[in-house]
Structure formats: C-alpha cells, structure tokens
Amino acid sequence: HFCSPMAPPPASAYVGLAADERGHCSWFLARTNKEHQATMDHPFMKSIYAKTFDSGAYVAHLCGQYFLFTELERLCALHRNSSPLSAVYDEALHRGATLASDLRFWAGDAWQSTVAAAPSKATTKYLERLQADASDPWLLLCHHFLNYNAVLSGGQFLGKMVSERAGNDQACNFYTFAAECQPVHGRVQQYIDQMDKLPISEGLRGRMLECMQAVYRVLLEMFDEVYAMAPVPGVAYGQSRSSAIGTPGSQLAPVAVSKIPPPLDAADRKIRFSDLKKHNAMDAVALGIPMLTSLLGRVYDVSAAKDLFGAGAPYEMFTGHDGTYNLAVMSLKKKTLDKFEYELDDEEKECLSDWIAYFDNRYGRPVGLLSGRSHSIALGDLPPATKIPFSGLNDEGEPVSKL
C-alpha cells in the first residue's frame, strides 16, 4: 500500500527464516482467516452492510476507532525510522484526521467533549494491549498490519453503505484514501510485498500470530460493545454486495442455503489449459467470451462479477488462470498462479474447501473441468467446508463474539 519497494537485506540475514514463496503475509492471513471472518460476520458489521445501523452505535464505533488509530499512529511514529515499521510506515494511511472529520459530521463540533471524552471499556482494553505490545516493534507491526489492511480492503464497500445511509458522501472519510493510495487493492499488495521482505523467523512468526489472534479477540469485544447499544437486524456481506451491484435473481446473487452443501458436480466439458488463458478479463471483453477462472481444476464463469474480476478489478489476475494455490494460502502473488505441484497443511486445505463452497454458491455449477494439467491434491483430499466466505453461513463455533 504504501512506501516504495524496500531493497531485500543481504542473504545472510535470511538464515533461519520461515520464508517460502507464499510469503509471510499469506501465512498470517491463512491462519487468521477464521478470526477475520468472525469480524465480517459480526452483527454490527451486518447492520452496516444492511444500512440499518443505529447512528448512536455508529458514533461509538467511530470513537473507538479514533482512539485506536490515533494511539497506533503515535506509537508507530516513534519507530518510523527503524525496522520493521520503516518498511510499511506511511502517513498517507493515517486515519486519525479522517475519523475526527467523520465524528464532526455525526456528532457535531463538540464531539471531543461529548461522545469522545474518554475511551469505552472495550476500547480501553484494546489500548492497553496496544501499549503493552508497543514495547516490541514486531508486535506493534501486527496491529499496523491488521488495522490498516482492514480499512483498505473492506473500507470501500463499508464507506458506500455508510454514505448511502447518511445521504452524504462527507459521512465516511474514514474509508476514503488519498490518490497516492489508489487503487486500494494495489496498495494492499504493495504493503504485503514490503512486509514479505522482512526477516521473520519461525519463532517470531509464531509470536506474531498469537498477537494477531489476540488483537482480533479484543476487536470483537469492541464490536460487541457498540452493537449492544442498539441491536438491529442486518444482512451478510455477500447478500448486501449482490443487492448493491446486481439484481435479486441474477447470476451474481448467491444462493440462499441453510447449511453448507458438498461441492457441485462440474459440467461435462473439458477445457484445455491453453484455452483457459484466452478467457482473461482483457481478452474476454475483446473477443466477446466469458471470463473464466479455475479452482482445483473446476472452471467457473465469473463474468457476472466484473467489479471483482473485470479489467482493473481487485481479482482480475485470477481470470484466465488456475488460482488454487493462491486461494488456499491466501496470496495475491501473480507468480504462484497456475501452480499445480505444492503441499498444503490442514488449515490451507480447509481454506481451499471454503473457497470451493464460495465459488459454487456464488457462480453456480462449474462450466467444465481443466484438462491437460492436474493438481497434486484432489477434491477427495479436502475436508468438508466449514463456511461459505461472505455469506454469513458458518458451521464452526469459534471464534465468535459474545453476543
């Protein structure tokens, strides 16, 4: 997202590192996927997706974010010139001023002496955790990584929902980034590339993962707190997104299901790998053919989701390619597309199962099977899916909020 690419350290600095071609960020994302999904499926987030959120609860949410980001930015500034924060530090990302602007809109000019006079109980708990972690710059990086990438990745859609609810584009500066951070999905990948270059050992990576999981737990408590102020019904992210960009019966709309079904049988059609490549976003438009992508050799027509897979969209890179490995390990690195020989651990297999459930639910029966190339694992090697990402449907009990 942010700074210019950092030159890699000397080879000797990498001795004992836990690096592989998927990168550190991919490793963290795959292992915090359940926690991330729990925040997306939280009732408070669903009320934003549905544009039903209570304005008082939203102001409380903004206050919590204001205290969080202003303290995070103060602490990170102290380490801005030393590793690891120097790799990702960029004031163009800072959210403190944008949150102050939103609080003036929602709570009036006197917001600092009224709604934000002091942090709430859950926010105080987060700040105490943040301040304790700040004694170790690597743990401070965990807070930086999770919070800024969350706003960059999901903020565009949340901002749209908030501005529509308020009837004013000035209501959601928190989610708006300057031109140097555009497009935001490119900024996310830049951040990931920079963080992946850092010398993180296996032991340090384990400590950072524990920190990230703890951060998610406190963030869920912050969501619980604001939602309890005014519980209102909401909708899942996938349902809200379909309503925003599609029509209820279109191919884009996900199918309503009460439990996660097994993978759909693919259509009886063989699609050569060389032919799949012709169905990338750019060529598909020029040739008048569908945009296709492959997941474990299951070929899906994603033409209806141009906002996701079309030219210039966040996931354009997957069209015309097999994205199995990338989705399993939560990576947006182009160099690992069309990877057919690999090993996955149990968490990555579970993640892949969930993505297959998502594509089945979102795009319907695969239009065919890839021919001429085979993966090192088969569908039968995967466990049953535990959730359909972005649908709100989850067969797991943890992690969850206390609501």
Coordinates of C-alpha atoms in Angstrom, one line a residue:
H1 CA 0.0 0.0 0.0
F2 CA 2.4 2.4 0.9
C3 CA 6.0 3.1 0.5
S4 CA 8.5 2.5 -2.3
P5 CA 9.7 -1.1 -2.5
M6 CA 12.3 -1.9 0.1
A7 CA 15.6 -3.5 -1.0
P8 CA 16.0 -7.0 0.4
P9 CA 18.5 -7.5 3.1
P10 CA 21.7 -9.5 2.5
A11 CA 21.3 -13.2 2.0
S12 CA 23.0 -13.8 5.4
A13 CA 20.1 -12.0 7.1
Y14 CA 17.7 -14.7 6.0
V15 CA 19.4 -17.6 7.8
G16 CA 16.8 -19.5 9.8
L17 CA 13.8 -17.6 8.3
A18 CA 10.4 -19.2 7.8
A19 CA 10.1 -17.7 4.4
D20 CA 8.7 -19.6 1.4
E21 CA 7.3 -18.4 -1.9
R22 CA 3.8 -17.7 -0.5
G23 CA 5.3 -15.0 1.9
H24 CA 4.8 -14.1 5.5
C25 CA 1.6 -12.2 5.0
S26 CA -0.1 -15.1 3.2
W27 CA 0.9 -17.3 6.1
F28 CA -0.6 -14.9 8.6
L29 CA -3.8 -14.4 6.6
A30 CA -4.5 -18.1 6.2
R31 CA -4.1 -18.6 9.9
T32 CA -6.2 -15.7 11.0
N33 CA -8.9 -16.4 8.4
K34 CA -11.4 -17.6 11.0
E35 CA -10.9 -14.6 13.1
H36 CA -11.2 -12.3 10.1
Q37 CA -14.4 -14.0 9.0
A38 CA -15.8 -13.6 12.6
T39 CA -15.4 -9.8 12.3
M40 CA -17.0 -9.7 8.9
D41 CA -20.0 -11.8 10.2
H42 CA -20.4 -9.8 13.3
P43 CA -24.0 -8.4 13.8
F44 CA -22.6 -4.8 13.9
M45 CA -20.9 -5.2 10.6
K46 CA -24.1 -6.8 9.1
S47 CA -26.0 -3.7 10.2
I48 CA -23.6 -1.6 8.2
Y49 CA -24.0 -3.9 5.2
A50 CA -27.8 -3.6 5.5
K51 CA -27.6 0.2 6.2
T52 CA -29.8 -0.4 9.3
F53 CA -27.1 0.6 11.9
D54 CA -28.1 2.9 14.7
S55 CA -26.4 6.3 14.4
G56 CA -25.5 6.4 18.1
A57 CA -23.9 3.0 17.9
Y58 CA -22.0 4.1 14.8
V59 CA -20.7 7.2 16.6
A60 CA -19.5 4.9 19.4
H61 CA -17.8 2.8 16.8
L62 CA -16.1 5.8 15.3
C63 CA -14.9 6.9 18.7
G64 CA -13.3 3.5 19.4
Q65 CA -11.6 3.7 16.0
Y66 CA -10.4 7.2 16.7
F67 CA -8.8 6.3 20.0
L68 CA -7.3 3.1 18.4
F69 CA -5.8 4.8 15.3
T70 CA -4.5 8.0 16.9
E71 CA -2.7 5.9 19.5
L72 CA -1.4 3.4 16.9
E73 CA -0.2 6.3 14.8
R74 CA 1.5 8.0 17.7
L75 CA 3.3 4.8 18.7
C76 CA 4.3 3.9 15.1
A77 CA 5.8 7.3 14.6
L78 CA 8.3 6.6 17.3
H79 CA 9.6 3.7 15.3
R80 CA 9.1 5.1 11.8
N81 CA 12.9 5.1 11.0
S82 CA 13.8 1.7 12.3
S83 CA 12.9 -1.9 11.2
P84 CA 10.3 -3.3 10.9
L85 CA 8.0 -0.3 11.0
S86 CA 10.1 1.6 8.5
A87 CA 9.1 -0.9 5.8
V88 CA 5.4 -0.1 5.9
Y89 CA 5.1 3.3 7.7
D90 CA 3.3 5.9 5.5
E91 CA 1.4 8.9 6.8
A92 CA -0.9 8.7 3.7
L93 CA -2.5 5.8 5.5
H94 CA -3.2 7.6 8.8
R95 CA -6.8 7.6 9.8
G96 CA -6.9 9.9 12.8
A97 CA -7.8 13.1 10.9
T98 CA -10.4 11.3 8.8
L99 CA -12.1 9.9 11.9
A100 CA -12.2 13.3 13.5
S101 CA -13.9 14.6 10.4
D102 CA -16.5 11.8 10.5
L103 CA -17.1 12.4 14.2
R104 CA -17.8 16.1 13.5
F105 CA -20.3 15.1 10.8
W106 CA -22.1 12.5 13.0
A107 CA -21.8 14.1 16.5
G108 CA -21.2 17.8 16.0
D109 CA -18.3 20.2 16.5
A110 CA -18.2 19.4 20.2
W111 CA -17.6 15.7 19.7
Q112 CA -14.3 15.6 21.7
S113 CA -16.0 16.9 24.8
T114 CA -19.2 14.8 24.4
V115 CA -19.1 11.4 22.7
A116 CA -15.2 11.1 22.8
A117 CA -14.5 12.4 26.3
A118 CA -12.9 9.1 27.2
P119 CA -12.5 5.7 25.7
S120 CA -15.0 3.0 26.4
K121 CA -14.3 -0.1 28.4
A122 CA -13.6 -2.3 25.4
T123 CA -11.6 0.4 23.7
T124 CA -9.5 0.9 26.8
K125 CA -8.8 -2.9 26.8
Y126 CA -7.5 -2.6 23.2
L127 CA -5.4 0.5 24.0
E128 CA -3.8 -1.3 27.0
R129 CA -3.0 -4.3 24.7
L130 CA -1.6 -1.9 22.0
Q131 CA 0.6 0.0 24.5
A132 CA 1.9 -3.3 26.0
D133 CA 2.7 -4.7 22.6
A134 CA 4.4 -1.5 21.5
S135 CA 7.5 -2.4 23.6
D136 CA 8.2 -4.9 20.8
P137 CA 8.2 -3.3 17.4
W138 CA 7.3 -6.6 15.7
L139 CA 4.1 -6.9 17.8
L140 CA 3.4 -3.2 17.0
L141 CA 3.7 -4.2 13.3
C142 CA 0.9 -6.8 13.9
H143 CA -1.5 -4.0 14.9
H144 CA -0.4 -1.9 12.0
F145 CA -0.9 -4.8 9.5
L146 CA -4.3 -5.8 10.7
N147 CA -5.9 -2.4 11.2
Y148 CA -4.7 -0.6 8.1
N149 CA -5.3 -3.5 5.7
A150 CA -8.8 -4.0 7.2
V151 CA -9.7 -0.4 6.3
L152 CA -8.0 -0.5 2.9
S153 CA -9.5 -3.9 1.9
G154 CA -13.1 -3.6 3.2
G155 CA -13.4 0.1 3.6
Q156 CA -14.5 1.0 0.1
F157 CA -17.7 -1.1 0.4
L158 CA -18.4 0.0 4.0
G159 CA -17.9 3.6 3.0
K160 CA -20.5 3.2 0.3
M161 CA -23.0 1.7 2.7
V162 CA -22.4 4.5 5.3
S163 CA -22.7 7.3 2.8
E164 CA -25.9 5.9 1.4
R165 CA -27.3 5.5 4.9
A166 CA -26.4 9.2 5.7
G167 CA -27.3 10.5 2.3
N168 CA -24.0 12.4 2.2
D169 CA -20.5 11.5 0.9
Q170 CA -18.9 13.5 3.7
A171 CA -20.1 11.0 6.2
C172 CA -17.4 8.4 5.5
N173 CA -14.0 10.0 5.3
F174 CA -12.6 7.1 7.4
Y175 CA -12.9 4.8 4.4
T176 CA -11.6 7.3 1.9
F177 CA -7.9 7.3 0.9
A178 CA -5.8 9.8 -1.0
A179 CA -4.8 9.4 -4.6
E180 CA -1.4 8.0 -3.7
C181 CA -3.2 5.1 -2.1
Q182 CA -5.3 4.3 -5.2
P183 CA -6.3 1.8 -6.3
V184 CA -6.6 0.5 -2.8
H185 CA -6.2 -3.2 -3.8
G186 CA -2.9 -2.3 -5.4
R187 CA -1.9 -0.5 -2.1
V188 CA -2.7 -3.6 -0.2
Q189 CA -0.4 -5.7 -2.4
Q190 CA 2.3 -3.1 -2.1
Y191 CA 2.1 -3.4 1.7
I192 CA 2.2 -7.2 1.5
D193 CA 5.2 -7.1 -0.8
Q194 CA 7.1 -4.8 1.7
M195 CA 6.2 -6.9 4.7
D196 CA 7.1 -10.1 3.0
K197 CA 10.7 -8.9 2.6
L198 CA 11.2 -8.6 6.3
P199 CA 13.5 -11.1 8.1
I200 CA 10.9 -13.0 10.2
S201 CA 12.0 -16.3 11.8
E202 CA 9.7 -19.2 12.5
G203 CA 9.7 -18.4 16.2
L204 CA 8.9 -14.7 15.6
R205 CA 6.2 -15.6 13.2
G206 CA 4.6 -17.8 15.8
R207 CA 4.7 -14.9 18.4
M208 CA 3.2 -12.5 15.8
L209 CA 0.4 -14.9 15.0
E210 CA -0.5 -15.2 18.7
C211 CA -0.6 -11.4 18.9
M212 CA -2.8 -11.1 15.8
Q213 CA -5.3 -13.6 17.1
A214 CA -5.4 -11.7 20.4
V215 CA -6.0 -8.5 18.6
Y216 CA -8.9 -9.9 16.8
R217 CA -10.5 -11.1 20.1
V218 CA -10.4 -7.6 21.5
L219 CA -11.7 -6.1 18.3
L220 CA -14.7 -8.4 18.5
E221 CA -15.3 -7.2 22.0
M222 CA -15.3 -3.6 20.7
F223 CA -17.9 -4.7 18.1
D224 CA -19.9 -6.4 20.8
E225 CA -20.0 -3.3 22.9
V226 CA -21.2 -0.9 20.2
Y227 CA -23.8 -3.4 18.8
A228 CA -25.2 -3.9 22.3
M229 CA -26.1 -0.2 22.4
A230 CA -28.8 -0.7 19.7
P231 CA -29.2 -4.3 18.3
V232 CA -30.7 -4.1 14.8
P233 CA -31.1 -6.7 12.1
G234 CA -28.6 -6.9 9.3
V235 CA -27.5 -8.9 6.3
A236 CA -24.4 -10.9 5.3
Y237 CA -21.8 -9.2 3.2
G238 CA -22.4 -11.3 0.1
Q239 CA -26.1 -10.6 0.2
S240 CA -25.5 -6.8 0.6
R241 CA -23.0 -6.7 -2.2
S242 CA -25.3 -8.5 -4.5
S243 CA -28.1 -6.0 -3.8
A244 CA -25.7 -3.2 -4.4
I245 CA -24.3 -4.3 -7.8
G246 CA -26.8 -6.9 -9.1
T247 CA -30.4 -7.8 -9.1
P248 CA -32.0 -10.4 -6.8
G249 CA -32.3 -13.4 -9.3
S250 CA -29.2 -12.5 -11.3
Q251 CA -26.3 -14.9 -11.6
L252 CA -24.4 -12.7 -9.3
A253 CA -26.7 -13.2 -6.4
P254 CA -25.6 -16.0 -4.0
V255 CA -28.0 -18.9 -3.5
A256 CA -29.7 -19.0 -0.1
V257 CA -28.7 -22.1 1.8
S258 CA -29.3 -23.3 5.3
K259 CA -26.2 -25.5 5.5
I260 CA -23.1 -25.9 3.5
P261 CA -23.6 -28.4 0.7
P262 CA -21.0 -30.6 -0.8
P263 CA -19.2 -29.4 -4.0
L264 CA -21.3 -29.3 -7.1
D265 CA -20.6 -31.6 -10.0
A266 CA -18.9 -29.8 -12.9
A267 CA -20.5 -29.8 -16.3
D268 CA -19.3 -32.5 -18.7
R269 CA -16.9 -30.3 -20.6
K270 CA -13.1 -30.4 -20.9
I271 CA -11.3 -27.1 -21.1
R272 CA -7.7 -27.1 -22.1
F273 CA -5.3 -25.0 -20.1
S274 CA -4.2 -23.2 -23.2
D275 CA -7.9 -22.3 -23.9
L276 CA -8.4 -21.1 -20.3
K277 CA -5.8 -18.5 -20.8
K278 CA -7.8 -16.8 -23.5
H279 CA -10.6 -16.1 -21.0
N280 CA -8.7 -13.5 -19.1
A281 CA -10.5 -10.2 -18.3
M282 CA -8.9 -8.2 -21.1
D283 CA -9.2 -10.7 -23.9
A284 CA -12.7 -11.9 -22.9
V285 CA -14.1 -8.4 -23.4
A286 CA -12.4 -8.0 -26.8
L287 CA -13.4 -11.5 -28.0
G288 CA -16.9 -11.4 -26.5
I289 CA -16.3 -14.6 -24.5
P290 CA -16.9 -15.3 -20.8
M291 CA -14.3 -14.6 -18.1
L292 CA -13.2 -17.9 -16.6
T293 CA -11.1 -19.0 -13.7
S294 CA -10.1 -22.4 -12.4
L295 CA -10.1 -23.7 -8.8
L296 CA -8.7 -27.1 -8.3
G297 CA -9.4 -27.7 -12.0
R298 CA -13.0 -26.7 -11.6
V299 CA -13.6 -23.9 -14.1
Y300 CA -16.1 -21.2 -13.2
D301 CA -17.7 -18.4 -15.3
V302 CA -17.2 -15.2 -13.3
S303 CA -18.4 -12.9 -16.0
A304 CA -21.2 -11.6 -13.8
A305 CA -18.7 -10.2 -11.2
K306 CA -17.0 -7.6 -13.3
D307 CA -16.5 -5.5 -10.2
L308 CA -14.3 -8.3 -8.8
F309 CA -12.8 -10.0 -11.8
G310 CA -13.0 -7.4 -14.6
A311 CA -10.2 -5.3 -16.0
G312 CA -8.7 -3.3 -13.2
A313 CA -10.7 -5.0 -10.5
P314 CA -9.1 -6.5 -7.4
Y315 CA -9.1 -10.1 -8.6
E316 CA -8.6 -9.6 -12.3
M317 CA -5.3 -11.6 -12.0
F318 CA -7.3 -14.8 -11.5
T319 CA -9.1 -14.7 -14.8
G320 CA -7.6 -17.0 -17.4
H321 CA -5.7 -18.8 -14.7
D322 CA -5.9 -21.5 -12.1
G323 CA -5.8 -19.8 -8.7
T324 CA -5.9 -22.9 -6.5
Y325 CA -2.7 -22.4 -4.6
N326 CA -3.2 -18.7 -4.2
L327 CA -6.6 -19.1 -2.6
A328 CA -5.5 -21.9 -0.4
V329 CA -2.7 -19.9 1.1
M330 CA -4.5 -16.5 0.8
S331 CA -2.0 -14.9 -1.6
L332 CA -2.3 -12.4 -4.4
K333 CA 1.1 -13.0 -5.8
K334 CA 0.9 -13.5 -9.5
K335 CA 4.0 -15.7 -9.7
T336 CA 2.1 -18.6 -7.9
L337 CA -0.9 -18.6 -10.2
D338 CA -1.1 -21.8 -12.3
K339 CA 0.8 -23.8 -9.7
F340 CA 0.0 -27.5 -9.8
E341 CA 2.7 -29.0 -7.6
Y342 CA 2.6 -28.0 -4.0
E343 CA 1.8 -29.2 -0.5
L344 CA -0.9 -27.8 1.8
D345 CA -1.3 -28.1 5.5
D346 CA -4.6 -28.9 7.2
E347 CA -5.6 -25.2 7.6
E348 CA -4.8 -24.5 4.0
K349 CA -6.9 -27.4 2.8
E350 CA -9.8 -26.2 4.9
C351 CA -9.4 -22.7 3.4
L352 CA -9.5 -24.2 -0.1
S353 CA -12.7 -26.2 0.7
D354 CA -14.3 -23.0 1.9
W355 CA -13.4 -21.2 -1.4
I356 CA -14.8 -24.0 -3.4
A357 CA -18.1 -23.7 -1.4
Y358 CA -18.0 -19.9 -2.1
F359 CA -17.5 -20.3 -5.9
D360 CA -20.2 -22.9 -6.1
N361 CA -22.6 -20.8 -4.1
R362 CA -21.7 -17.5 -5.9
Y363 CA -21.2 -18.6 -9.5
G364 CA -23.1 -21.9 -9.7
R365 CA -22.0 -25.2 -11.2
P366 CA -18.5 -25.2 -12.7
V367 CA -18.8 -24.9 -16.5
G368 CA -16.2 -27.6 -17.0
L369 CA -13.0 -29.3 -15.8
L370 CA -9.5 -28.3 -16.8
S371 CA -7.7 -30.8 -19.0
G372 CA -4.1 -31.4 -19.6
R373 CA -2.9 -30.3 -16.2
S374 CA -3.6 -31.9 -12.8
H375 CA -3.1 -30.8 -9.2
S376 CA -1.0 -32.6 -6.6
I377 CA -4.2 -32.9 -4.5
A378 CA -7.7 -33.9 -5.4
L379 CA -11.1 -32.8 -4.2
G380 CA -11.4 -36.0 -2.2
D381 CA -8.3 -35.0 -0.2
L382 CA -10.0 -31.9 1.2
P383 CA -12.1 -31.8 4.4
P384 CA -15.8 -30.6 4.2
A385 CA -16.1 -26.8 4.0
T386 CA -16.7 -25.1 7.3
K387 CA -18.1 -21.9 5.9
I388 CA -19.1 -20.1 2.8
P389 CA -17.0 -16.9 2.8
F390 CA -19.0 -13.6 2.9
S391 CA -22.3 -15.5 3.2
G392 CA -22.7 -15.4 7.0
L393 CA -23.1 -19.2 6.9
N394 CA -20.6 -20.9 9.2
D395 CA -20.5 -24.5 10.6
E396 CA -18.0 -23.6 13.3
G397 CA -18.5 -22.4 16.8
E398 CA -15.2 -20.4 17.2
P399 CA -14.2 -17.7 17.1
V400 CA -17.4 -15.8 17.8
S401 CA -18.4 -12.7 19.5
K402 CA -20.0 -12.9 23.0
L403 CA -23.4 -11.8 21.5

